Coordinates of C-alpha atoms in Angstrom, one line a residue:
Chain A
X1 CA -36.2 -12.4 12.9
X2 CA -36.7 -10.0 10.1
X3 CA -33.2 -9.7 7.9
X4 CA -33.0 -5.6 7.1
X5 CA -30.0 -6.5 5.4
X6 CA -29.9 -9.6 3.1
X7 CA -26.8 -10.7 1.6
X8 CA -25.3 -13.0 -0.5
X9 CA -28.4 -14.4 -1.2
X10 CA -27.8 -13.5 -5.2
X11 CA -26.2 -12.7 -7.9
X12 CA -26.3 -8.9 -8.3
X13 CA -25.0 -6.8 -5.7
X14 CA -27.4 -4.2 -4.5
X15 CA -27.1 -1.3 -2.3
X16 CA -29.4 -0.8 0.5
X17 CA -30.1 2.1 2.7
X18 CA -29.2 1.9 6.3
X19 CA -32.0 1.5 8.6
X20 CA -30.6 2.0 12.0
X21 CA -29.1 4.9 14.0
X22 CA -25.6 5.5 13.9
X23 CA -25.1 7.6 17.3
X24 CA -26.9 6.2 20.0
X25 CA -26.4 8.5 23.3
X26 CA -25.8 11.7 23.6
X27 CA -22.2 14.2 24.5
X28 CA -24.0 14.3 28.4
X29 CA -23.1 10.2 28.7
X30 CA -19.1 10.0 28.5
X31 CA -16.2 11.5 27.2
X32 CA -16.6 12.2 24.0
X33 CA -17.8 15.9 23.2
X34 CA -20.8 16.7 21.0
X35 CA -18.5 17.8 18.1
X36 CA -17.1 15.2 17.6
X37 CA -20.3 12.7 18.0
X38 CA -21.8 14.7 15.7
X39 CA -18.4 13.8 13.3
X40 CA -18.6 10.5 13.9
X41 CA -22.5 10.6 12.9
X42 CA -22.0 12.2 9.8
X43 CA -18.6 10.0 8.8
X44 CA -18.8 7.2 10.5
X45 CA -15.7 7.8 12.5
X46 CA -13.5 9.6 15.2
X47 CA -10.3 9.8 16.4
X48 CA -7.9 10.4 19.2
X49 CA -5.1 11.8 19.1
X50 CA -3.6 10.3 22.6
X51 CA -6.1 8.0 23.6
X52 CA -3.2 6.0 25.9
X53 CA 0.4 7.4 26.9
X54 CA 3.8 5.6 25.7
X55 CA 4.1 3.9 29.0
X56 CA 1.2 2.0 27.9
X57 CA 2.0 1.6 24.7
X58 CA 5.3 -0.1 25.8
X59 CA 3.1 -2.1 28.2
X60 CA 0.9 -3.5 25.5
X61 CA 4.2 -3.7 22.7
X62 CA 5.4 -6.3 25.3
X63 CA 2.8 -8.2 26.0
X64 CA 1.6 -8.6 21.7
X65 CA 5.4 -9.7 21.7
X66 CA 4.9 -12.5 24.5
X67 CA 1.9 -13.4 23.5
X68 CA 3.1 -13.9 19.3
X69 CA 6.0 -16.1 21.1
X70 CA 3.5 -18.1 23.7
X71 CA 0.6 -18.7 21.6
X72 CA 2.5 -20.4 18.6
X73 CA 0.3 -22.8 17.5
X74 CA -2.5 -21.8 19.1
X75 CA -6.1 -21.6 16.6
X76 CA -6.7 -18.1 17.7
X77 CA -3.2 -17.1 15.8
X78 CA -3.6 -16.3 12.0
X79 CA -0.2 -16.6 10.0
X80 CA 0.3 -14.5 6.9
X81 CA -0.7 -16.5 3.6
X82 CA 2.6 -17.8 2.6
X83 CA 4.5 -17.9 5.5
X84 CA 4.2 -18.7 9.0
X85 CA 4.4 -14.5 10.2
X86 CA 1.9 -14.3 12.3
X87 CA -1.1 -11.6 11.2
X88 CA -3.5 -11.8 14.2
X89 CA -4.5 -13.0 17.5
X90 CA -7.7 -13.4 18.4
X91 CA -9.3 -12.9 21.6
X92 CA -6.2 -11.4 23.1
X93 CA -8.8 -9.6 26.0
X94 CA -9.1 -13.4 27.6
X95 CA -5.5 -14.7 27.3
X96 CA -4.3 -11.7 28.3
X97 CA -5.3 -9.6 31.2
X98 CA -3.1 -7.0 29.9
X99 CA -5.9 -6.6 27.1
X100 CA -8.9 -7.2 29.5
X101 CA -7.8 -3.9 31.7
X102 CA -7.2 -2.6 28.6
X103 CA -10.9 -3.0 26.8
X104 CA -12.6 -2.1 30.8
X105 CA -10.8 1.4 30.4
X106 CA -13.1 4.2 30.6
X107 CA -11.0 5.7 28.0
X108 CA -12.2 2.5 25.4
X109 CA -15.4 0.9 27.4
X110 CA -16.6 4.4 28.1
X111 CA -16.5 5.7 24.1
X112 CA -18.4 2.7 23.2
X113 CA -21.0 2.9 25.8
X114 CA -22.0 6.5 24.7
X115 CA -22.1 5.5 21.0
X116 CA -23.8 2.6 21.4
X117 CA -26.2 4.1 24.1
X118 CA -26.2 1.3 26.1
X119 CA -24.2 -1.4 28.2
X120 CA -21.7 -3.4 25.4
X121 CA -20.0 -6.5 25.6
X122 CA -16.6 -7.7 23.1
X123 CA -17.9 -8.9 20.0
X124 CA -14.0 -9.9 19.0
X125 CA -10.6 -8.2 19.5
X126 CA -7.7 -8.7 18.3
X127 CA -3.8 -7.7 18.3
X128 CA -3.0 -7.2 14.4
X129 CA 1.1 -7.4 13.9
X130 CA 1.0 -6.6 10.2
X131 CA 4.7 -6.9 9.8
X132 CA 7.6 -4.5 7.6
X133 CA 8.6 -5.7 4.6
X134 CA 5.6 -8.2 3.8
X135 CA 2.2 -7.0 5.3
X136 CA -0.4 -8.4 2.7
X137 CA -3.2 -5.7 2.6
X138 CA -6.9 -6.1 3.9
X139 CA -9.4 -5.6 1.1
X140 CA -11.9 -3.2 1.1
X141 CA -15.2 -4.5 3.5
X142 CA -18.1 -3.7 5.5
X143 CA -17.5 -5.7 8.9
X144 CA -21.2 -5.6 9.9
X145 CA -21.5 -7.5 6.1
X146 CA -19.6 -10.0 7.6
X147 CA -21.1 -9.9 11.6
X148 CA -24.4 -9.9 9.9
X149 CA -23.8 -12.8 7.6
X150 CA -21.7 -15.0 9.7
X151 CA -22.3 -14.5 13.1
X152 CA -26.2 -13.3 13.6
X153 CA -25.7 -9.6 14.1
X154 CA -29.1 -7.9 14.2
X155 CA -28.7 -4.6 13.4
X156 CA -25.8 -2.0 13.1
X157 CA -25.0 -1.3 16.8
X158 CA -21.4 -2.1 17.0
X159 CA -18.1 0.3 17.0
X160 CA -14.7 -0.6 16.8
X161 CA -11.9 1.1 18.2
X162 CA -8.2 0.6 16.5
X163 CA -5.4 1.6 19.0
X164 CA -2.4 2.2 16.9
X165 CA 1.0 0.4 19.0
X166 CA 3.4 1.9 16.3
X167 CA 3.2 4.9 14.4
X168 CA 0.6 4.8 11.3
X169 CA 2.8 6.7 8.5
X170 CA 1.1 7.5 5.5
X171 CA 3.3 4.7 4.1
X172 CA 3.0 1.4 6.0
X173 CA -0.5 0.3 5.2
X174 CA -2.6 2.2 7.6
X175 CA -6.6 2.2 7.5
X176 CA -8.4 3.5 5.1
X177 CA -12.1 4.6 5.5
X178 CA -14.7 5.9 3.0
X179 CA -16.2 8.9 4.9
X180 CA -19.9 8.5 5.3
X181 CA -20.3 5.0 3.7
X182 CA -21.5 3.7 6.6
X183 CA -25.2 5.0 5.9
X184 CA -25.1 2.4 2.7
X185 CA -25.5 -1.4 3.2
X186 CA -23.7 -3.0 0.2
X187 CA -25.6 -6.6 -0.6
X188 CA -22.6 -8.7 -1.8
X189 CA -23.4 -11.7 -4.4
X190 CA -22.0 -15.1 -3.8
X191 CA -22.7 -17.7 -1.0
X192 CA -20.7 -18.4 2.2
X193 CA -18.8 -21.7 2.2
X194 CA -18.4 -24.2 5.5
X195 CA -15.3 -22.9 7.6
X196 CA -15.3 -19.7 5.4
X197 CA -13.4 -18.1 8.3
X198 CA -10.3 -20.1 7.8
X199 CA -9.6 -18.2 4.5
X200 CA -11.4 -15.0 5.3
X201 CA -9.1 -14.0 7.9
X202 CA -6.7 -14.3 5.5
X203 CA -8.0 -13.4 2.7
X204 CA -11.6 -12.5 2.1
X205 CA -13.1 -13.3 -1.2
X206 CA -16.5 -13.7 0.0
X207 CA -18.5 -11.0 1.1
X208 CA -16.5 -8.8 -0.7
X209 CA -18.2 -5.9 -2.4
X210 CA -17.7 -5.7 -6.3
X211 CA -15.6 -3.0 -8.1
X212 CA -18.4 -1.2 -9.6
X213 CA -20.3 -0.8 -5.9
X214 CA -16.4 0.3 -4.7
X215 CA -16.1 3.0 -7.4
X216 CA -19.7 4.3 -6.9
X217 CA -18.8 4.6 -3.4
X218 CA -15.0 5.9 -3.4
X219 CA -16.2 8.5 -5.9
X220 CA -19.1 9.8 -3.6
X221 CA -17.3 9.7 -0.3
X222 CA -13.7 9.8 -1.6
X223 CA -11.1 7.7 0.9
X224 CA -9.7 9.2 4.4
X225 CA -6.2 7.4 5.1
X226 CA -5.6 7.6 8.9
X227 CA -2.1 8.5 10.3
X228 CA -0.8 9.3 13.8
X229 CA 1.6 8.5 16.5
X230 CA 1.4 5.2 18.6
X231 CA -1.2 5.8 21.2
X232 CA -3.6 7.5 19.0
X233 CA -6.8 5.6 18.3
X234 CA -9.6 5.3 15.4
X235 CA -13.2 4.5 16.5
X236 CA -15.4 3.6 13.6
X237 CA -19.1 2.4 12.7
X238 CA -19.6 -1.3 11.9
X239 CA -20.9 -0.6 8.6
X240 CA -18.0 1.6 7.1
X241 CA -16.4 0.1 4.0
X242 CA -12.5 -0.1 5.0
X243 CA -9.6 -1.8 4.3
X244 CA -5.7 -0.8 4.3
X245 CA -3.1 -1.3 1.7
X246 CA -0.3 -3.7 1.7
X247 CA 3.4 -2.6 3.6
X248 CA 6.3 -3.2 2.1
X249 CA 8.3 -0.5 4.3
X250 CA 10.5 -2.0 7.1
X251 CA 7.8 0.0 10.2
X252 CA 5.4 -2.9 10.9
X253 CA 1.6 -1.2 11.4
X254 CA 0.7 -3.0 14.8
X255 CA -2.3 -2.4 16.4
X256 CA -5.2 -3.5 19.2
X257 CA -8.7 -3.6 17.6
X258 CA -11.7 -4.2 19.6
X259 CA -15.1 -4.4 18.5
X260 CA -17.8 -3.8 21.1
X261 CA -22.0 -4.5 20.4
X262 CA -24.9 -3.2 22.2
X263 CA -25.9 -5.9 24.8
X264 CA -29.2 -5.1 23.1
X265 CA -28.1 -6.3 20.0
X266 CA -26.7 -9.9 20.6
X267 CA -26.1 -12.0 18.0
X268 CA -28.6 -14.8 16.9
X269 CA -27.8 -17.6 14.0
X270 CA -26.1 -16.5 11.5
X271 CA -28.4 -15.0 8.4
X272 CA -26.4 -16.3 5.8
X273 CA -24.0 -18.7 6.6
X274 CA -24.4 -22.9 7.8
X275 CA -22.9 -22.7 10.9
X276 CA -21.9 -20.1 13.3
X277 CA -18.0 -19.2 13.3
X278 CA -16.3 -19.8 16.3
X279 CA -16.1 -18.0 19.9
X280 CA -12.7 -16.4 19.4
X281 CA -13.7 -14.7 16.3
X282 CA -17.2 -14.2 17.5
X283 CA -18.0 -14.2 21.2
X284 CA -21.4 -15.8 22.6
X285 CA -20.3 -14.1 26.0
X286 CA -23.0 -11.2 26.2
X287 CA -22.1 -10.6 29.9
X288 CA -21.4 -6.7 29.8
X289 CA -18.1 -4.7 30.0
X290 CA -17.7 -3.1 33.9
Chain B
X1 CA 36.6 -2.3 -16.7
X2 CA 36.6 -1.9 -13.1
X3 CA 33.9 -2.7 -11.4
X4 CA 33.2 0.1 -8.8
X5 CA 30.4 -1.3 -7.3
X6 CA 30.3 -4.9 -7.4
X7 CA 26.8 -7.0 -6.5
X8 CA 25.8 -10.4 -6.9
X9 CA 28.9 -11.9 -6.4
X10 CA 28.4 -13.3 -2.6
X11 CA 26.8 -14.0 0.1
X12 CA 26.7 -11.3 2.3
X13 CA 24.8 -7.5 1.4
X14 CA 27.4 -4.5 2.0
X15 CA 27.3 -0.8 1.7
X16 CA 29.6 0.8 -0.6
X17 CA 29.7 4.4 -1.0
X18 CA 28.9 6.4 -3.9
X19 CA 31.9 6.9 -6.4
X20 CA 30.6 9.6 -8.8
X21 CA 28.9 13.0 -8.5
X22 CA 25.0 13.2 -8.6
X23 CA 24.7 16.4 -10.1
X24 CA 26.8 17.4 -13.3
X25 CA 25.3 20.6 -14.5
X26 CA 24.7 23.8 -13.3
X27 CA 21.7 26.1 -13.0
X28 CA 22.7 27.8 -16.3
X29 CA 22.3 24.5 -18.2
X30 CA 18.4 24.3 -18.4
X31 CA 15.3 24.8 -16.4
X32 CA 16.3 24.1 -13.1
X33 CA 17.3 26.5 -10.8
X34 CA 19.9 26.7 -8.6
X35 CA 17.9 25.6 -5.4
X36 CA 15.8 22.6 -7.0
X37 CA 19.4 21.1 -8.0
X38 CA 21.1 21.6 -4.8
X39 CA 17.9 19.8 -3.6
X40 CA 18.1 16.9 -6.0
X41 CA 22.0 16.3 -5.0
X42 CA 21.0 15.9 -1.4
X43 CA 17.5 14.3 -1.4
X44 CA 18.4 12.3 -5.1
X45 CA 15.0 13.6 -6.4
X46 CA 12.9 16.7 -7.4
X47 CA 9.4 16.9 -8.5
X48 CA 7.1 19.5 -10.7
X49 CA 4.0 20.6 -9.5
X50 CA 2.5 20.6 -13.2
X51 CA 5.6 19.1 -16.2
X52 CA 2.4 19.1 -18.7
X53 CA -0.7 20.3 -19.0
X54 CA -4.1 18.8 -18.3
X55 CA -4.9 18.2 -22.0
X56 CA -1.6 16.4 -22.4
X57 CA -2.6 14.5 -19.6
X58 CA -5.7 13.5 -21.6
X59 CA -3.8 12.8 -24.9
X60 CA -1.1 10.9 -23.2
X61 CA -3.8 8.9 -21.4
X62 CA -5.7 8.3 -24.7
X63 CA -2.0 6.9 -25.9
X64 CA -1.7 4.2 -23.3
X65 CA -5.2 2.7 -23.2
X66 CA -4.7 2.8 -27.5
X67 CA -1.4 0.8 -26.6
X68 CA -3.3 -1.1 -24.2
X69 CA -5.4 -2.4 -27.1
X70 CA -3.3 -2.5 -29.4
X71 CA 0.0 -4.2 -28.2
X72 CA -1.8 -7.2 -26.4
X73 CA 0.4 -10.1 -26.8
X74 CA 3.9 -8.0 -27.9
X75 CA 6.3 -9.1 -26.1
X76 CA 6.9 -6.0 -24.5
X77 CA 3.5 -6.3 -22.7
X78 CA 3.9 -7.0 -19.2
X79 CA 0.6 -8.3 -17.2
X80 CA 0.8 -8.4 -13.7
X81 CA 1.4 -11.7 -11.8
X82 CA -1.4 -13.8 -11.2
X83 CA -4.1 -11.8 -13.7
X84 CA -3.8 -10.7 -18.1
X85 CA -3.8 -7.0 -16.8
X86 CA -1.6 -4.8 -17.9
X87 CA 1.4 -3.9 -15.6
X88 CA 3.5 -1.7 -17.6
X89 CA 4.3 -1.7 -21.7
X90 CA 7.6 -1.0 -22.4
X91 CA 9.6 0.8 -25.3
X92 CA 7.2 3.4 -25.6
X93 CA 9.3 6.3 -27.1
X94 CA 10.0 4.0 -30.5
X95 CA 6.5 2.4 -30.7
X96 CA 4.6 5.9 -30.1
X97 CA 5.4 8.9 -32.0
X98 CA 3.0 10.6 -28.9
X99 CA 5.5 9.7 -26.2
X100 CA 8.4 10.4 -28.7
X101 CA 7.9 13.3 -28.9
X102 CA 7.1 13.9 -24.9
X103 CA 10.7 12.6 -24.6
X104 CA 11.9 14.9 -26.8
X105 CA 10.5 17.7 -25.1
X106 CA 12.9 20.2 -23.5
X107 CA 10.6 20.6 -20.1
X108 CA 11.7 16.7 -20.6
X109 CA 15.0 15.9 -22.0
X110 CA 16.4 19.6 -21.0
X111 CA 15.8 18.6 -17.7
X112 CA 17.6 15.4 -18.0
X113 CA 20.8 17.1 -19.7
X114 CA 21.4 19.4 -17.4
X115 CA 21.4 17.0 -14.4
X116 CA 23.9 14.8 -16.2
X117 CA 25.9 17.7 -17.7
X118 CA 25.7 15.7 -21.0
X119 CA 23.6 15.1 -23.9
X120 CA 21.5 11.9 -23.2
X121 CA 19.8 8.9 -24.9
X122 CA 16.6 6.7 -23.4
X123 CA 18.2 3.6 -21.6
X124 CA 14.6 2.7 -21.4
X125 CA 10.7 4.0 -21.2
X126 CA 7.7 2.6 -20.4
X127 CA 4.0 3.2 -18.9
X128 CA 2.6 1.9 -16.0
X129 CA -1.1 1.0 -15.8
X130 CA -1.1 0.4 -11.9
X131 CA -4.5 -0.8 -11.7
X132 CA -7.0 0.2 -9.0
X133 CA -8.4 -3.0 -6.7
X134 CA -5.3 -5.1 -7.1
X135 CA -2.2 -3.1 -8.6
X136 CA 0.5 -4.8 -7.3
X137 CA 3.5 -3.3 -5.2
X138 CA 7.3 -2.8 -7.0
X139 CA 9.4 -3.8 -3.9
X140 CA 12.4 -1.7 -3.1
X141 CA 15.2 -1.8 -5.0
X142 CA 18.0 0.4 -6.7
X143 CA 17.4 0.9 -10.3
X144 CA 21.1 1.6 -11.0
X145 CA 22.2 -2.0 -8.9
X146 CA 19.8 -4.1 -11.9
X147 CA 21.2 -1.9 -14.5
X148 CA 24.6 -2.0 -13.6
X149 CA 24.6 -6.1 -12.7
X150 CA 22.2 -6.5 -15.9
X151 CA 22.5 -3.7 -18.6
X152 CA 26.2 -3.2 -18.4
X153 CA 26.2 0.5 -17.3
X154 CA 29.0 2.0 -15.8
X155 CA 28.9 4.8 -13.4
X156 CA 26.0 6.5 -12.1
X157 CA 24.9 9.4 -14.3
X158 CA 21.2 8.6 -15.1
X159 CA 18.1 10.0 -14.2
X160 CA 14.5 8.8 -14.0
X161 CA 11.5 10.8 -15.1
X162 CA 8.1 9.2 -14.0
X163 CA 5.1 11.7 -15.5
X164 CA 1.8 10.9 -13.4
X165 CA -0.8 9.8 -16.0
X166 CA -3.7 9.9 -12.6
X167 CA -3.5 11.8 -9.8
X168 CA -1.3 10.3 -7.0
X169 CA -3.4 10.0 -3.8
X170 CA -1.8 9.1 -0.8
X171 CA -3.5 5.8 -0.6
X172 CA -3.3 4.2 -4.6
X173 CA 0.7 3.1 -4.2
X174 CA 2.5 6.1 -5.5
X175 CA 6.3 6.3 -5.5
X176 CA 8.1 6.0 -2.2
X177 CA 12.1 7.1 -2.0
X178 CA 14.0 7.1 1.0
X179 CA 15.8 10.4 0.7
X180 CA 19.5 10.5 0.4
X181 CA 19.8 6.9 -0.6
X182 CA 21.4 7.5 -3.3
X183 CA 24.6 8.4 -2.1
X184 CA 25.1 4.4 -0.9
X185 CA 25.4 1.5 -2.8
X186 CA 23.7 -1.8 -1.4
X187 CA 25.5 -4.4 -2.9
X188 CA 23.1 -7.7 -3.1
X189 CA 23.7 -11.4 -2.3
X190 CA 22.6 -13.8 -4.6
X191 CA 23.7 -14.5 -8.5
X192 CA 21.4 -13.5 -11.6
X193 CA 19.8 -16.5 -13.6
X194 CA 19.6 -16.7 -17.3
X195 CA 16.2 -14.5 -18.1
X196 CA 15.9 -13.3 -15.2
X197 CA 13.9 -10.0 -16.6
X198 CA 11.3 -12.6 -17.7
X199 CA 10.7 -12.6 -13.9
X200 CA 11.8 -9.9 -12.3
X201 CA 10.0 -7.4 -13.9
X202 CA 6.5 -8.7 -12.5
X203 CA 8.2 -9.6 -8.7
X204 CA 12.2 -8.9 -8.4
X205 CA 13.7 -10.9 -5.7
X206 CA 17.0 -10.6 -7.4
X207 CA 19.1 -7.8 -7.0
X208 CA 16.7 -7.0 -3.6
X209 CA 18.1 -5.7 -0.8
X210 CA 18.1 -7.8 2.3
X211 CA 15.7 -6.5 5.0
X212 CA 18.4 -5.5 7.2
X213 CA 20.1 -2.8 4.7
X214 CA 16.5 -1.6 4.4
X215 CA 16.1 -0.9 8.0
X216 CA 19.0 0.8 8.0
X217 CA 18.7 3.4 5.4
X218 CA 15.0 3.7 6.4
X219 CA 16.0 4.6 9.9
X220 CA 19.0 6.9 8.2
X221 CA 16.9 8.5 5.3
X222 CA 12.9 8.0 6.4
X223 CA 10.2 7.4 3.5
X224 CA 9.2 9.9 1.4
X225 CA 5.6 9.3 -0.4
X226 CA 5.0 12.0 -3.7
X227 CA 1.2 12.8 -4.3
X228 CA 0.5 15.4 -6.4
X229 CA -2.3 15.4 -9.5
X230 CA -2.1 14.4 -13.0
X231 CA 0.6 16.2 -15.0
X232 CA 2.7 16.4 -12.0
X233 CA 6.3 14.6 -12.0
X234 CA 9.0 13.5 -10.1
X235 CA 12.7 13.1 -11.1
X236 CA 14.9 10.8 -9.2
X237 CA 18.5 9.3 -9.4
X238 CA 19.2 5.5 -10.2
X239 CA 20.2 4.7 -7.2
X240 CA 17.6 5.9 -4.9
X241 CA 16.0 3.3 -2.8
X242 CA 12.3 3.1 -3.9
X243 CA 9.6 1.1 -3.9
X244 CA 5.6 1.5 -4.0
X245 CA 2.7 -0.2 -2.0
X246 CA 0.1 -1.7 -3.7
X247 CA -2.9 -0.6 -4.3
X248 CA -6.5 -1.8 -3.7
X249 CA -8.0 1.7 -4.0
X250 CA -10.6 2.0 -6.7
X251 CA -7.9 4.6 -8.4
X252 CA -5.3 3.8 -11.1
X253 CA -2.1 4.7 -10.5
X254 CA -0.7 5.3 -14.1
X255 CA 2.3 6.8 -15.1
X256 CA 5.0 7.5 -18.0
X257 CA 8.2 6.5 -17.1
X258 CA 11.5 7.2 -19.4
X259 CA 15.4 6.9 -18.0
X260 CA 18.0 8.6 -19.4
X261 CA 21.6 7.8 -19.4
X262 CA 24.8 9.9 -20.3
X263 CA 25.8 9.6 -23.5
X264 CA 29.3 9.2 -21.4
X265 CA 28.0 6.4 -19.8
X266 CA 26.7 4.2 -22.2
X267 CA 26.6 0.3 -21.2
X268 CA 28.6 -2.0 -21.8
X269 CA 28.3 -6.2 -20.8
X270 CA 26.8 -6.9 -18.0
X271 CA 28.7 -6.7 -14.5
X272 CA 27.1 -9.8 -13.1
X273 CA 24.4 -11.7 -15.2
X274 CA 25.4 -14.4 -17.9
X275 CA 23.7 -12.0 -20.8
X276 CA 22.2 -8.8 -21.6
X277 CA 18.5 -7.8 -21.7
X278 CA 16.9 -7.6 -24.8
X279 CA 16.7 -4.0 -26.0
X280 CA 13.5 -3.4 -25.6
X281 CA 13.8 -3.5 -21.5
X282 CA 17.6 -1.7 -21.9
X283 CA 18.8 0.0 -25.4
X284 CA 21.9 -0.7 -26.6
X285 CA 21.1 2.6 -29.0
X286 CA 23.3 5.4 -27.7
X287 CA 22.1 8.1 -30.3
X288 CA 21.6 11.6 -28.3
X289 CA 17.6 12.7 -27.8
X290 CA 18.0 16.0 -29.9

């Protein structure tokens, strides 16, 4: 298979242009109007302002809760460096059936379908906690660098949707994109160590872009910081360069994050790592979302 | 002396209530008006749109990276945690004739004098370099509670001045005050160890508010986050509750930063800490700013 985006094959960093579409369908095949497709196109994301009501919200708030207290011990949690908080679940759409309505939703399966142009299936998802007082930040990254890398991706034909179960102030660490950065593949130096995963999760030190691609790129596209009330949701490309600042406020930033890829782009070996990470982080299930 | 508001001395946080006025001028004392310093006695903070102009942005800027250079090694250089980057450099007003002289200045000091209804002197100054990609964040605290348990002062009748070197995005870690804080005293747990500044000046975790008093006053007061461009300033009280977020943005966060005391409340030994700070962190020279 031909790599259209090598990385961390050298030393230098490199940028290189994307080569695949960033919209697939059109505003005729779901819910999302041609404005804002046409936003998303151009900046690589969209939002929602009410994507799911508080009901919900509560719903989901409960079950993240159970599931932190259940799941102690369990591989697919990820506990802050330095303390045993816990940062992530993994997988949370097949322990929880809570999450699996939840990712079938028209509302969620439906958005990603019309991007994507095509059936999808969960690549990963997640419940993120990042907890008050001692949220450690996500550095800056390309996902798809990562998917591409570590777990086979083809080609950028993935979205993520962020579905925000407390309210992102403009204070506790919410996501931060780069508007428009997705149409630039940034090759990062360095090579992927076994397990790299274990760390990454984390905290990512390789396949991390270098400062002077980060400047060239925040000064060009400048950085959007995304607030909103719980319920309201984010949808970005695979390929924008993100990453959220630490929280030392007491409002933890919880959140759901799915990722969904075109069943026509299923991933293959990974293009620049020894060995596949595992299913929870990155599913071999290709069998579509209904 | 009494001790009106005692810390460090148990086990358990408490709230004690402010014991001395925040305001102690008038609006015919100086450049603020009326409404601005009604403001400040309610929130415990004001800002200005534009303190200096741009070009004394760029000579103040060309002051701290010279001091940068120049004071590597002093012992009033301190580098973050973890890396040789410069954090903040301290004393500037006596090592700089350039920041002197900003001190000096009545859109400066004039401000300060008529808050505290006094003439003033510089309990301390400093810059802060806040570097972009990993500027570290300054946890809450209350700058009065370190300076009363470790400087010795009194009563609360100093003001802060911090003079944005960069333009304060919402997403590089600017200044964060939970409005109205200032009228409550948290009193900490905990006792102070011998050089403790040594420390606490790259990561408190003396003299830190427990997370429950932080929920509290957050829930009371909110988070307020000041943006505003180069040149722009904001003046707080020493006991407002205030932290900042780190910041992994590709933008510095740099600022000056000078406190001034009353000339009536100059400090005396420490409330609860087995010895001063050395002088460059907290002068023990009362003479007025003229």
């Amino acid at each position: 298979m031909i790599d259209l985006y090598p990385t961390r094959g050298g030393d230098e960093p490199r940028f290189i242009d994307r080569q695949d579409p960033v919209v697939y369908g059109t505003a005729e095949d779901g819910p999302i109007d041609a404005g804002t497709l046409a936003g998303f196109d151009r900046d690589g994301f969209l939002t929602i302002e009410r994507l799911i009501e508080p009901e919900e919200v509560e719903r989901y708030r409960a079950e993240m809760r159970r599931l932190g207290r259940d799941m102690r011990g369990d591989e697919r949690v990820v506990t802050e460096k330095g303390s045993d908080e816990v940062r992530s679940i993994f997988e949370v759409h097949r322990v929880s059936e809570v999450f699996a309505e939840l990712v079938r939703d028209p509302r969620v399966a439906g958005r990603a379908r019309q991007i994507l142009g095509s059936e999808v299936y969960v690549h990963q998802s997640r419940v993120n906690y990042k907890p008050g007082f001692r949220g450690r930040d996500f550095y800056w990254h390309s996902d798809f660098e990562t998917w591409h890398a570590e777990d086979g991706m083809p080609r950028m034909r993935a979205v993520s949707i962020s579905i925000a179960l407390t309210e992102n102030h403009a204070t506790n660490g919410g996501l931060m994109i780069m508007p428009g950065s997705h149409r630039t593949f940034v090759s990062c130096p360095g090579e992927t160590p076994p397990d790299h995963y274990k760390h990454s999760l984390k905290d990512q030190e390789i396949g991390v872009p270098d400062e002077d691609s980060l400047t060239a790129l925040a000064g060009k596209h400048g950085i959007e910081l995304f607030t909103g009330p719980a319920g309201s949701a984010t949808m970005f490309d695979c390929n924008c360069m993100h990453g959220s600042n630490g929280n030392i406020t007491p409002f933890p930033r919880s959140n759901v994050f799915i990722v969904f890829n075109s069943v026509e782009n299923a991933c293959a070996e990974p293009f620049a790592a020894p060995s596949r990470r595992p299913e929870f982080i990155a599913s071999r299930d290709f069998t579509p979302v209904l």
